[in-house]
Short mmCIF file of C-alpha atoms and ligand atoms in Angstrom, two decimals:
data_model
loop_
_atom_site.label_atom_id
_atom_site.label_comp_id
_atom_site.label_asym_id
_atom_site.label_seq_id
_atom_site.Cartn_x
_atom_site.Cartn_y
_atom_site.Cartn_z
CA MET A 277 -0.07 0.10 0.59
CA ARG A 278 1.55 3.37 -1.34
CA ALA A 279 1.26 5.91 1.08
CA SER A 280 1.81 9.82 -0.21
CA VAL A 281 0.66 13.81 0.42
CA HIS A 282 -2.16 15.37 -1.85
CA VAL A 283 -2.98 18.58 -1.02
CA TYR A 284 -6.44 20.13 -1.79
CA ASN A 285 -7.51 23.29 -3.40
CA ASP A 286 -11.72 22.44 -3.90
CA GLU A 287 -14.31 20.47 -3.46
CA SER A 288 -13.73 18.43 -6.70
CA ASP A 289 -10.31 17.32 -5.25
CA VAL A 290 -12.37 15.99 -2.28
CA ASP A 291 -14.94 14.78 -4.63
CA ALA A 292 -11.99 13.04 -6.45
CA LEU A 293 -10.64 11.35 -4.02
CA THR A 294 -13.55 10.44 -2.67
CA GLY A 295 -14.93 9.54 -5.99
CA ALA A 296 -11.26 7.35 -6.29
CA LEU A 297 -11.78 5.32 -3.31
CA THR A 298 -15.56 4.69 -3.71
CA VAL A 299 -15.96 3.73 -7.08
CA ARG A 300 -18.05 0.29 -7.28
CA ARG A 301 -16.04 -2.28 -9.58
CA GLY A 302 -17.73 -1.68 -13.60
CA ALA A 303 -19.86 1.52 -11.69
CA PRO A 304 -18.81 4.69 -14.30
CA ALA A 305 -16.61 6.73 -13.07
CA LEU A 306 -18.93 9.42 -11.84
CA ILE A 307 -16.96 11.54 -9.19
CA SER A 308 -13.61 10.80 -10.16
CA SER A 309 -13.81 12.78 -12.76
CA GLY A 310 -14.21 15.81 -10.26
CA ALA A 311 -15.77 17.42 -13.64
CA ARG A 312 -18.29 19.97 -13.43
CA ALA A 313 -21.12 19.49 -15.58
CA ASP A 314 -23.13 22.30 -17.33
CA THR A 315 -25.79 20.33 -17.31
CA ILE A 316 -27.14 17.26 -15.84
CA VAL A 317 -30.11 15.85 -17.17
CA VAL A 318 -32.18 13.39 -15.45
CA GLY A 319 -34.03 11.29 -17.97
CA ALA A 320 -32.95 9.60 -21.11
CA GLY A 321 -36.59 9.49 -22.07
CA ILE A 322 -38.54 11.78 -25.00
CA HIS A 323 -37.86 14.72 -22.91
CA GLY A 324 -34.27 14.27 -21.34
CA ALA A 325 -33.19 12.47 -24.92
CA SER A 326 -34.69 15.84 -26.07
CA THR A 327 -33.34 18.45 -24.12
CA ALA A 328 -30.08 16.73 -23.85
CA TRP A 329 -29.79 16.77 -27.89
CA HIS A 330 -30.50 20.24 -27.97
CA LEU A 331 -28.41 21.33 -25.40
CA ALA A 332 -25.08 19.44 -26.79
CA GLN A 333 -26.48 20.88 -31.07
CA ARG A 334 -25.29 24.60 -28.73
CA GLY A 335 -22.21 23.60 -26.94
CA VAL A 336 -23.90 22.65 -24.02
CA ASN A 337 -21.44 19.99 -22.14
CA VAL A 338 -24.13 17.46 -20.66
CA VAL A 339 -23.90 14.52 -19.05
CA GLN A 340 -26.69 12.62 -18.71
CA LEU A 341 -28.39 9.90 -16.35
CA ASP A 342 -30.52 6.94 -16.50
CA ARG A 343 -31.43 4.73 -13.95
CA PHE A 344 -32.55 1.98 -16.37
CA PRO A 345 -30.33 1.24 -19.04
CA ASP A 346 -30.75 1.61 -23.04
CA GLY A 347 -34.43 0.41 -24.67
CA HIS A 348 -35.59 -0.35 -21.19
CA GLY A 349 -39.25 -0.79 -20.53
CA GLN A 350 -40.28 0.82 -17.36
CA GLY A 351 -41.37 4.50 -17.74
CA SER A 352 -43.02 6.18 -21.25
CA SER A 353 -41.12 6.16 -24.40
CA HIS A 354 -40.90 2.53 -24.49
CA GLY A 355 -42.88 1.11 -27.94
CA HIS A 356 -42.90 1.23 -31.36
CA LEU A 357 -45.43 3.76 -32.41
CA ARG A 358 -47.08 6.92 -30.88
CA MET A 359 -49.67 9.45 -32.38
CA ILE A 360 -49.38 13.39 -33.04
CA ARG A 361 -52.58 15.11 -33.83
CA ARG A 362 -53.47 19.16 -34.67
CA ALA A 363 -56.96 17.90 -32.61
CA TYR A 364 -56.46 19.71 -29.18
CA PRO A 365 -59.35 20.25 -25.98
CA ASN A 366 -58.24 23.92 -25.46
CA PRO A 367 -56.28 26.50 -28.10
CA ILE A 368 -54.07 27.28 -25.32
CA TRP A 369 -52.18 24.35 -26.26
CA ASP A 370 -52.58 25.73 -30.54
CA ASP A 371 -49.22 27.00 -30.47
CA LEU A 372 -46.35 24.37 -29.26
CA VAL A 373 -48.58 22.20 -31.55
CA ASP A 374 -47.11 24.12 -34.01
CA ARG A 375 -43.99 23.55 -32.76
CA ALA A 376 -44.58 20.31 -32.07
CA TYR A 377 -44.94 19.39 -35.31
CA LEU A 378 -42.19 22.15 -36.65
CA ALA A 379 -39.40 20.38 -34.11
CA TRP A 380 -40.40 16.61 -35.52
CA ALA A 381 -39.70 17.50 -38.63
CA GLU A 382 -35.81 19.22 -37.96
CA LEU A 383 -35.12 15.88 -35.77
CA SER A 384 -36.62 13.65 -38.98
CA ALA A 385 -34.10 16.22 -41.07
CA ALA A 386 -31.16 15.24 -37.99
CA ALA A 387 -31.88 11.50 -38.29
CA GLY A 388 -32.36 11.38 -41.87
CA ALA A 389 -35.20 9.18 -41.71
CA PRO A 390 -39.24 10.34 -41.73
CA LEU A 391 -40.36 9.98 -38.18
CA LEU A 392 -43.04 11.43 -38.39
CA THR A 393 -46.27 10.20 -41.34
CA THR A 394 -48.90 11.98 -42.15
CA VAL A 395 -52.19 9.74 -42.44
CA GLY A 396 -55.45 11.60 -40.85
CA GLY A 397 -57.27 10.96 -37.54
CA LEU A 398 -60.91 10.67 -36.48
CA TYR A 399 -61.74 11.59 -33.02
CA ALA A 400 -64.74 9.74 -31.80
CA ARG A 401 -67.36 10.93 -29.28
CA PRO A 402 -71.37 10.26 -28.73
CA ALA A 403 -73.32 12.37 -30.90
CA ALA A 404 -75.52 13.26 -28.61
CA ASP A 405 -73.08 14.53 -25.78
CA GLY A 406 -73.22 18.46 -26.76
CA THR A 407 -69.79 19.30 -24.13
CA PRO A 408 -66.78 20.43 -26.34
CA GLY A 409 -64.40 17.79 -27.54
CA LEU A 410 -61.29 18.42 -29.64
CA ARG A 411 -60.70 21.00 -32.26
CA GLY A 412 -58.45 22.88 -34.10
CA PRO A 413 -56.69 24.07 -37.45
CA GLY A 414 -57.72 22.72 -40.59
CA CYS A 415 -59.69 19.91 -38.31
CA GLU A 416 -63.94 19.47 -39.49
CA THR A 417 -66.27 17.68 -38.06
CA VAL A 418 -67.76 15.09 -39.26
CA THR A 419 -70.84 12.56 -39.03
CA ALA A 420 -70.19 8.96 -38.19
CA GLU A 421 -71.65 7.51 -42.57
CA ARG A 422 -68.72 9.85 -43.23
CA ALA A 423 -66.20 8.48 -40.54
CA ALA A 424 -67.10 5.77 -42.39
CA ARG A 425 -66.01 7.02 -45.76
CA ILE A 426 -62.57 8.70 -44.36
CA PHE A 427 -61.21 4.84 -42.66
CA PRO A 428 -63.22 2.19 -43.48
CA GLY A 429 -61.64 0.10 -40.82
CA LEU A 430 -63.35 1.89 -38.55
CA SER A 431 -67.20 1.12 -37.29
CA LEU A 432 -68.30 3.77 -35.25
CA GLY A 433 -72.66 3.41 -34.75
CA ALA A 434 -74.67 5.99 -36.04
CA GLU A 435 -75.24 7.36 -32.22
CA PHE A 436 -71.09 8.93 -32.68
CA ALA A 437 -69.76 11.73 -34.82
CA ALA A 438 -66.18 12.43 -34.44
CA VAL A 439 -63.90 15.27 -35.68
CA TYR A 440 -61.77 14.71 -38.83
CA ASP A 441 -57.81 15.69 -38.45
CA PRO A 442 -55.78 15.59 -41.51
CA ALA A 443 -52.70 16.36 -40.13
CA ALA A 444 -52.69 13.84 -37.49
CA GLY A 445 -50.07 11.39 -38.18
CA VAL A 446 -47.92 8.58 -36.76
CA LEU A 447 -44.90 8.89 -35.17
CA ASP A 448 -42.08 5.84 -35.19
CA ALA A 449 -41.31 5.71 -31.44
CA ALA A 450 -38.83 3.74 -31.52
CA ALA A 451 -37.30 5.31 -34.33
CA ALA A 452 -37.36 8.44 -32.51
CA MET A 453 -35.90 6.89 -29.34
CA ARG A 454 -32.78 5.55 -31.05
CA SER A 455 -32.06 8.61 -32.95
CA LEU A 456 -32.36 11.13 -30.22
CA ARG A 457 -29.74 8.80 -28.75
CA GLU A 458 -27.58 8.58 -31.25
CA LEU A 459 -27.40 12.55 -31.92
CA GLY A 460 -26.84 13.19 -28.55
CA LEU A 461 -23.79 11.07 -28.30
CA ALA A 462 -22.42 12.36 -31.70
CA HIS A 463 -22.87 15.50 -30.30
CA GLY A 464 -21.16 14.87 -26.93
CA VAL A 465 -23.64 14.24 -24.22
CA ASP A 466 -22.31 12.17 -21.52
CA ARG A 467 -24.95 9.57 -21.96
CA ARG A 468 -24.42 7.35 -18.50
CA THR A 469 -27.83 4.49 -17.93
CA GLY A 470 -27.67 2.46 -14.57
CA VAL A 471 -27.60 5.40 -12.68
CA LEU A 472 -29.81 6.19 -10.00
CA VAL A 473 -29.92 10.04 -9.01
CA GLU A 474 -31.02 9.97 -5.63
CA GLY A 475 -31.73 13.47 -5.00
CA TRP A 476 -29.96 17.15 -5.69
CA GLU A 477 -29.31 19.91 -3.65
CA PRO A 478 -28.71 24.10 -5.08
CA ASP A 479 -25.16 24.83 -4.22
CA GLY A 480 -24.35 28.28 -4.41
CA GLU A 481 -26.62 28.96 -8.46
CA GLY A 482 -25.44 25.85 -9.77
CA VAL A 483 -26.81 22.35 -8.19
CA VAL A 484 -25.24 19.50 -6.43
CA VAL A 485 -26.67 16.21 -7.69
CA ARG A 486 -26.63 12.57 -5.46
CA THR A 487 -26.63 9.37 -7.18
CA ALA A 488 -26.35 6.10 -6.04
CA ASP A 489 -22.80 5.78 -7.30
CA GLY A 490 -21.09 9.31 -6.24
CA VAL A 491 -22.25 13.46 -6.02
CA LEU A 492 -22.02 14.42 -9.54
CA ARG A 493 -22.15 19.15 -9.57
CA ALA A 494 -23.51 21.32 -12.39
CA ASP A 495 -24.86 24.66 -13.48
CA ARG A 496 -27.60 23.68 -14.41
CA LEU A 497 -30.63 19.98 -14.03
CA VAL A 498 -32.83 19.34 -15.87
CA ILE A 499 -35.37 16.23 -14.33
CA ALA A 500 -37.27 14.59 -17.09
CA ALA A 501 -37.89 11.30 -14.80
CA GLY A 502 -41.13 10.82 -16.23
CA PRO A 503 -43.44 8.65 -13.84
CA TRP A 504 -40.38 8.89 -10.94
CA THR A 505 -40.49 12.51 -11.25
CA GLY A 506 -42.52 13.33 -7.73
CA SER A 507 -39.10 11.34 -5.65
CA LEU A 508 -36.91 14.23 -7.06
CA VAL A 509 -39.10 17.04 -6.90
CA PRO A 510 -41.02 17.00 -4.40
CA ALA A 511 -43.59 20.32 -4.31
CA LEU A 512 -45.45 18.32 -7.74
CA ALA A 513 -45.20 15.44 -5.99
CA GLY A 514 -48.49 15.26 -4.90
CA LEU A 515 -50.06 16.71 -8.14
CA LEU A 516 -48.21 14.16 -10.55
CA THR A 517 -49.97 9.82 -10.36
CA PRO A 518 -48.30 7.22 -11.87
CA THR A 519 -50.94 5.37 -13.80
CA ARG A 520 -50.58 1.34 -15.28
CA ILE A 521 -51.39 2.24 -19.01
CA VAL A 522 -51.67 -1.19 -21.22
CA ASN A 523 -52.11 -1.82 -25.43
CA VAL A 524 -52.38 -4.50 -27.47
CA HIS A 525 -51.55 -5.30 -31.21
CA VAL A 526 -54.50 -7.01 -32.28
CA GLY A 527 -54.01 -8.93 -36.20
CA ALA A 528 -55.93 -9.01 -39.03
CA SER A 529 -56.34 -11.68 -41.48
CA ASP A 530 -56.42 -8.65 -44.27
CA PRO A 531 -53.07 -6.05 -42.97
CA ALA A 532 -54.47 -3.08 -45.84
CA ARG A 533 -57.85 -3.34 -43.67
CA VAL A 534 -56.73 -1.50 -40.72
CA SER A 535 -53.48 0.37 -42.14
CA ALA A 536 -53.37 3.83 -44.09
CA PRO A 537 -55.40 5.05 -45.39
CA ALA A 538 -58.46 2.40 -45.00
CA LEU A 539 -57.30 3.83 -40.89
CA GLY A 540 -55.48 6.07 -39.37
CA PRO A 541 -54.67 7.15 -35.43
CA PHE A 542 -58.25 7.66 -34.22
CA SER A 543 -59.53 7.58 -30.35
CA VAL A 544 -63.60 7.16 -29.48
CA GLU A 545 -65.32 8.13 -26.50
CA VAL A 546 -67.10 4.57 -25.32
CA PRO A 547 -70.02 5.12 -22.69
CA GLY A 548 -68.92 3.31 -19.28
CA VAL A 549 -65.96 2.20 -20.54
CA GLY A 550 -63.51 5.62 -21.52
CA LEU A 551 -61.19 6.92 -24.38
CA LEU A 552 -60.21 4.00 -26.05
CA TYR A 553 -57.57 5.04 -28.68
CA GLY A 554 -55.37 3.36 -31.43
CA LEU A 555 -53.12 3.42 -33.92
CA PRO A 556 -53.58 1.68 -37.14
CA ALA A 557 -50.95 -1.25 -38.38
CA PHE A 558 -48.25 0.24 -39.74
CA GLY A 559 -44.92 -1.71 -41.41
CA GLY A 560 -46.37 -4.47 -39.80
CA ALA A 561 -49.87 -6.58 -39.56
CA ALA A 562 -51.62 -5.30 -36.42
CA VAL A 563 -53.48 -2.64 -35.36
CA LYS A 564 -52.72 -1.47 -31.55
CA ILE A 565 -55.15 -0.04 -29.65
CA GLY A 566 -55.01 1.10 -25.92
CA LEU A 567 -57.85 2.62 -22.81
CA ASP A 568 -56.82 6.17 -21.82
CA HIS A 569 -57.35 5.70 -18.31
CA GLY A 570 -55.35 2.41 -16.00
CA PRO A 571 -55.07 1.88 -12.43
CA VAL A 572 -52.39 3.79 -10.13
CA ASP A 573 -48.86 2.82 -10.80
CA ASP A 574 -46.98 1.55 -7.31
CA LEU A 575 -43.50 2.10 -9.67
CA GLY A 576 -42.71 -1.51 -8.68
CA PRO A 577 -41.15 -3.78 -12.31
CA GLN A 578 -43.24 -3.03 -14.84
CA THR A 579 -45.57 -6.58 -15.47
CA PRO A 580 -46.83 -8.42 -18.23
CA VAL A 581 -50.44 -7.68 -19.90
CA THR A 582 -52.87 -10.04 -18.55
CA ALA A 583 -55.18 -11.97 -20.03
CA ASP A 584 -57.88 -10.15 -18.62
CA GLU A 585 -56.30 -7.06 -19.03
CA ALA A 586 -55.86 -8.08 -23.46
CA ALA A 587 -59.34 -9.76 -23.13
CA ARG A 588 -60.88 -6.69 -23.21
CA LEU A 589 -58.98 -4.71 -25.12
CA LEU A 590 -59.30 -7.29 -27.79
CA ALA A 591 -63.77 -7.02 -26.97
CA LEU A 592 -63.25 -3.25 -28.00
CA ALA A 593 -60.85 -3.83 -30.94
CA ARG A 594 -64.27 -6.57 -32.66
CA ARG A 595 -66.72 -4.07 -31.30
CA PHE A 596 -64.87 -1.03 -33.14
CA LEU A 597 -62.42 -3.14 -36.12
CA PRO A 598 -64.04 -5.61 -37.65
CA ALA A 599 -61.32 -5.71 -39.92
CA ALA A 600 -58.51 -6.89 -36.59
CA ASP A 601 -60.07 -9.95 -37.14
CA GLY A 602 -57.17 -11.45 -35.54
CA ASP A 603 -55.85 -12.35 -31.86
CA VAL A 604 -53.98 -10.43 -29.63
CA VAL A 605 -50.23 -11.05 -31.12
CA ASP A 606 -48.21 -8.02 -28.87
CA SER A 607 -48.95 -6.47 -25.70
CA VAL A 608 -46.84 -4.02 -23.79
CA ALA A 609 -47.12 -2.18 -20.67
CA CYS A 610 -46.49 1.34 -20.06
CA ARG A 611 -47.25 3.86 -17.42
CA TYR A 612 -48.82 7.62 -17.77
CA THR A 613 -48.03 10.42 -15.28
CA MET A 614 -51.19 11.90 -14.22
CA ALA A 615 -50.95 15.41 -14.54
CA PRO A 616 -54.18 17.93 -12.89
CA ARG A 617 -55.66 19.34 -16.90
CA ASN A 618 -54.09 16.59 -18.78
CA ARG A 619 -50.75 19.82 -18.02
CA PHE A 620 -47.82 19.67 -17.84
CA ALA A 621 -44.64 21.03 -15.75
CA VAL A 622 -42.02 22.42 -18.19
CA GLY A 623 -39.75 24.94 -16.49
CA ALA A 624 -37.69 26.22 -13.29
CA LEU A 625 -38.62 25.39 -10.12
CA PRO A 626 -39.87 28.33 -7.94
CA GLY A 627 -37.02 29.38 -5.80
CA THR A 628 -33.74 26.97 -8.17
CA PRO A 629 -34.08 28.76 -10.92
CA GLN A 630 -30.94 26.28 -11.60
CA VAL A 631 -33.34 22.94 -11.32
CA LEU A 632 -35.75 22.79 -14.49
CA VAL A 633 -38.48 20.21 -15.33
CA ALA A 634 -40.08 18.52 -17.91
CA ALA A 635 -43.35 16.65 -16.08
CA ALA A 636 -44.96 16.59 -19.46
CA CYS A 637 -46.95 13.10 -19.43
CA SER A 638 -50.98 12.98 -18.67
CA GLY A 639 -51.28 10.22 -21.92
CA HIS A 640 -50.53 13.20 -24.51
CA GLY A 641 -46.64 14.36 -24.11
CA PHE A 642 -44.28 12.25 -26.26
CA LYS A 643 -45.64 14.54 -29.90
CA PHE A 644 -44.08 17.26 -27.33
CA GLY A 645 -40.91 15.45 -26.67
CA PRO A 646 -38.74 17.83 -29.62
CA ALA A 647 -40.56 21.13 -28.94
CA ILE A 648 -40.08 20.27 -24.66
CA GLY A 649 -36.46 19.27 -25.23
CA ALA A 650 -35.48 22.88 -27.20
CA ALA A 651 -37.73 24.87 -25.35
CA LEU A 652 -35.69 23.60 -22.15
CA ALA A 653 -32.66 24.01 -23.89
CA ASP A 654 -33.64 27.85 -24.17
CA LEU A 655 -34.51 27.88 -20.40
CA VAL A 656 -31.45 26.51 -19.59
CA LEU A 657 -29.24 29.52 -21.56
CA GLY A 658 -31.34 31.70 -19.95
CA LYS A 659 -33.53 32.73 -23.32
CA GLU A 660 -37.69 33.46 -21.89
CA ARG A 661 -39.61 31.10 -22.79
CA ALA A 662 -43.33 33.10 -22.05
CA ASP A 663 -45.09 31.06 -24.49
CA LEU A 664 -44.40 28.20 -21.69
CA ASP A 665 -46.09 30.37 -19.12
CA PHE A 666 -49.33 28.01 -19.60
CA LEU A 667 -47.17 25.06 -18.36
CA ALA A 668 -45.03 26.41 -15.30
CA PRO A 669 -44.33 24.59 -12.29
CA ALA A 670 -46.50 26.43 -10.21
CA ALA A 671 -49.53 26.51 -12.30
CA LEU A 672 -49.57 23.22 -12.02
CA GLY A 673 -52.70 21.95 -9.97
CA ALA A 674 -54.11 26.17 -9.86
CA PRO A 675 -57.08 26.47 -11.12
CA GLU A 676 -58.13 27.08 -14.85
C1 LIG B 861 -49.28 3.16 -24.03
C2 LIG B 861 -48.68 4.59 -23.78
C3 LIG B 861 -49.38 5.49 -25.00
C4 LIG B 861 -49.22 6.30 -25.47
N1 LIG B 861 -49.54 7.19 -25.94
C5 LIG B 861 -49.05 8.52 -27.11
C6 LIG B 861 -49.31 8.82 -27.60
O1 LIG B 861 -50.16 8.60 -28.93
N2 LIG B 861 -49.05 10.10 -28.42
C7 LIG B 861 -48.34 11.26 -27.41
O2 LIG B 861 -47.80 12.07 -27.68
N3 LIG B 861 -47.94 10.72 -26.63
C8 LIG B 861 -48.23 9.34 -25.72
N4 LIG B 861 -48.31 9.22 -24.25
C9 LIG B 861 -47.19 9.44 -23.46
C10 LIG B 861 -45.85 9.58 -23.90
O3 LIG B 861 -45.15 8.41 -24.48
C11 LIG B 861 -45.04 10.16 -22.33
O4 LIG B 861 -45.92 11.36 -22.31
C12 LIG B 861 -43.85 9.97 -22.64
O5 LIG B 861 -43.52 9.46 -23.45
C13 LIG B 861 -43.12 11.11 -21.79
O6 LIG B 861 -41.47 10.71 -21.67
P1 LIG B 861 -40.93 11.35 -20.56
O7 LIG B 861 -39.37 11.40 -21.00
O8 LIG B 861 -41.27 12.44 -19.47
O9 LIG B 861 -40.86 9.80 -19.17
P2 LIG B 861 -39.64 8.51 -19.22
O10 LIG B 861 -40.27 8.08 -21.23
O11 LIG B 861 -40.49 7.79 -18.63
O12 LIG B 861 -38.32 8.75 -19.52
C14 LIG B 861 -38.08 8.94 -17.84
C15 LIG B 861 -36.48 8.23 -17.36
O13 LIG B 861 -36.49 8.96 -16.24
C16 LIG B 861 -35.61 8.17 -16.50
N5 LIG B 861 -35.49 7.89 -14.33
C17 LIG B 861 -36.59 8.14 -13.61
N6 LIG B 861 -36.29 8.69 -12.18
C18 LIG B 861 -34.81 8.41 -12.33
C19 LIG B 861 -33.73 8.65 -11.42
N7 LIG B 861 -33.91 8.47 -9.56
N8 LIG B 861 -32.92 8.45 -12.20
C20 LIG B 861 -31.67 8.55 -13.01
N9 LIG B 861 -33.25 7.51 -14.21
C21 LIG B 861 -34.22 7.49 -13.62
C22 LIG B 861 -36.17 6.63 -16.02
O14 LIG B 861 -35.22 5.77 -15.87
C23 LIG B 861 -36.92 6.36 -17.42
O15 LIG B 861 -36.26 6.55 -18.35
C24 LIG B 861 -48.19 7.65 -24.39
C25 LIG B 861 -47.66 6.93 -23.14
C26 LIG B 861 -48.46 5.56 -22.89
C27 LIG B 861 -47.75 4.74 -21.76
#
């Protein structure tokens, strides 16, 4: 054992020493570097990965941490497809929806592959329901009869009406997540998986991030922890509800009848059941469906879709998708993070401007990922984004 004398100049020296002494075998030498990041991003789902890429493109030194390995199925961003739509219940979302479409075009260009395929969408509910439904630029209300001509693959009873959104489309979610990972790495993101962030504290104008493997310091921290946001942002914990959501993929003897143009993204408000949503077969032979609600999730290890859960969805497919006449060929369990009024929390935390959050789910956050990543990069770099005030963390839970 060799002994030597060291002179400690500052905290990072102490970090380097303790790091050298505590690095777990095989664990990334987080702290031994003593490096101070410009920005630490917690989470590599669609919001964390988008933020890391946008920051790195602007020359920011980013360390990105995720507790699970790449491609894991424990959070909210896994799975093959997602839907994007212009039809939204409240015009307050319109500007962000516009930015979402632009951001997908930017990401597709950077990825060199079309990640968004526009095929139109139908959003149905009982015609007698007089409450305001979805609306948006270019959207129109159609009868069930007209809806059947638009999507012969969707069978709505005469008691339904629908909103047709010509700009709705299918997002290749799996390819988007791969591209964001690769683009982030190509721009120098220091991406570390298998690292559990246990907490953080303000450190002057910066922040200290505690992980199971040690401590890191940075000027800014972005928390994009999905269903686990409440554990890292106690102020939001009471407003965010992790929710189990399951999807099944149902086969079809004639895949063309459940693929675009015969079918596009859709949803149906089914009385007594809830909101059924679905995506057409896309590069395959099965249509994907799910219900927009589920039980509160305890965030334990994800469990497979049960036979009862699958049977319930299959029965709905039989009712609304006559051409989906096959079996359940695949299923996926996933998690929403529900917030009041299906809103998001995006921006700096009150009292700690160096710490920003993107709790942007409520079952509809994926489409906004690249745009929210760009917005968080703006905010980290001190650019005002008044357009996001309606999603300010302090506004979450506030009455309308
Ligand atoms: C079945 C399903 C269908 C959906 N369909 C649509 C759709 O069609 N259109 C749409 O727009 N949206 C849709 N959504 C919603 C959308 O997928 C989510 O809003 C979005 O993926 C949320 O991404 P995120 O980055 O916030 O969270 P996540 O993807 O969950 O990422 C959070 C990451 O943080 C990591 N993490 C958490 N805590 C820690 C910690 N302490 N230390 C280190 N790492 C940590 C996790 O490992 C995880 O990787 C759907 C969601 C589900 C579940």
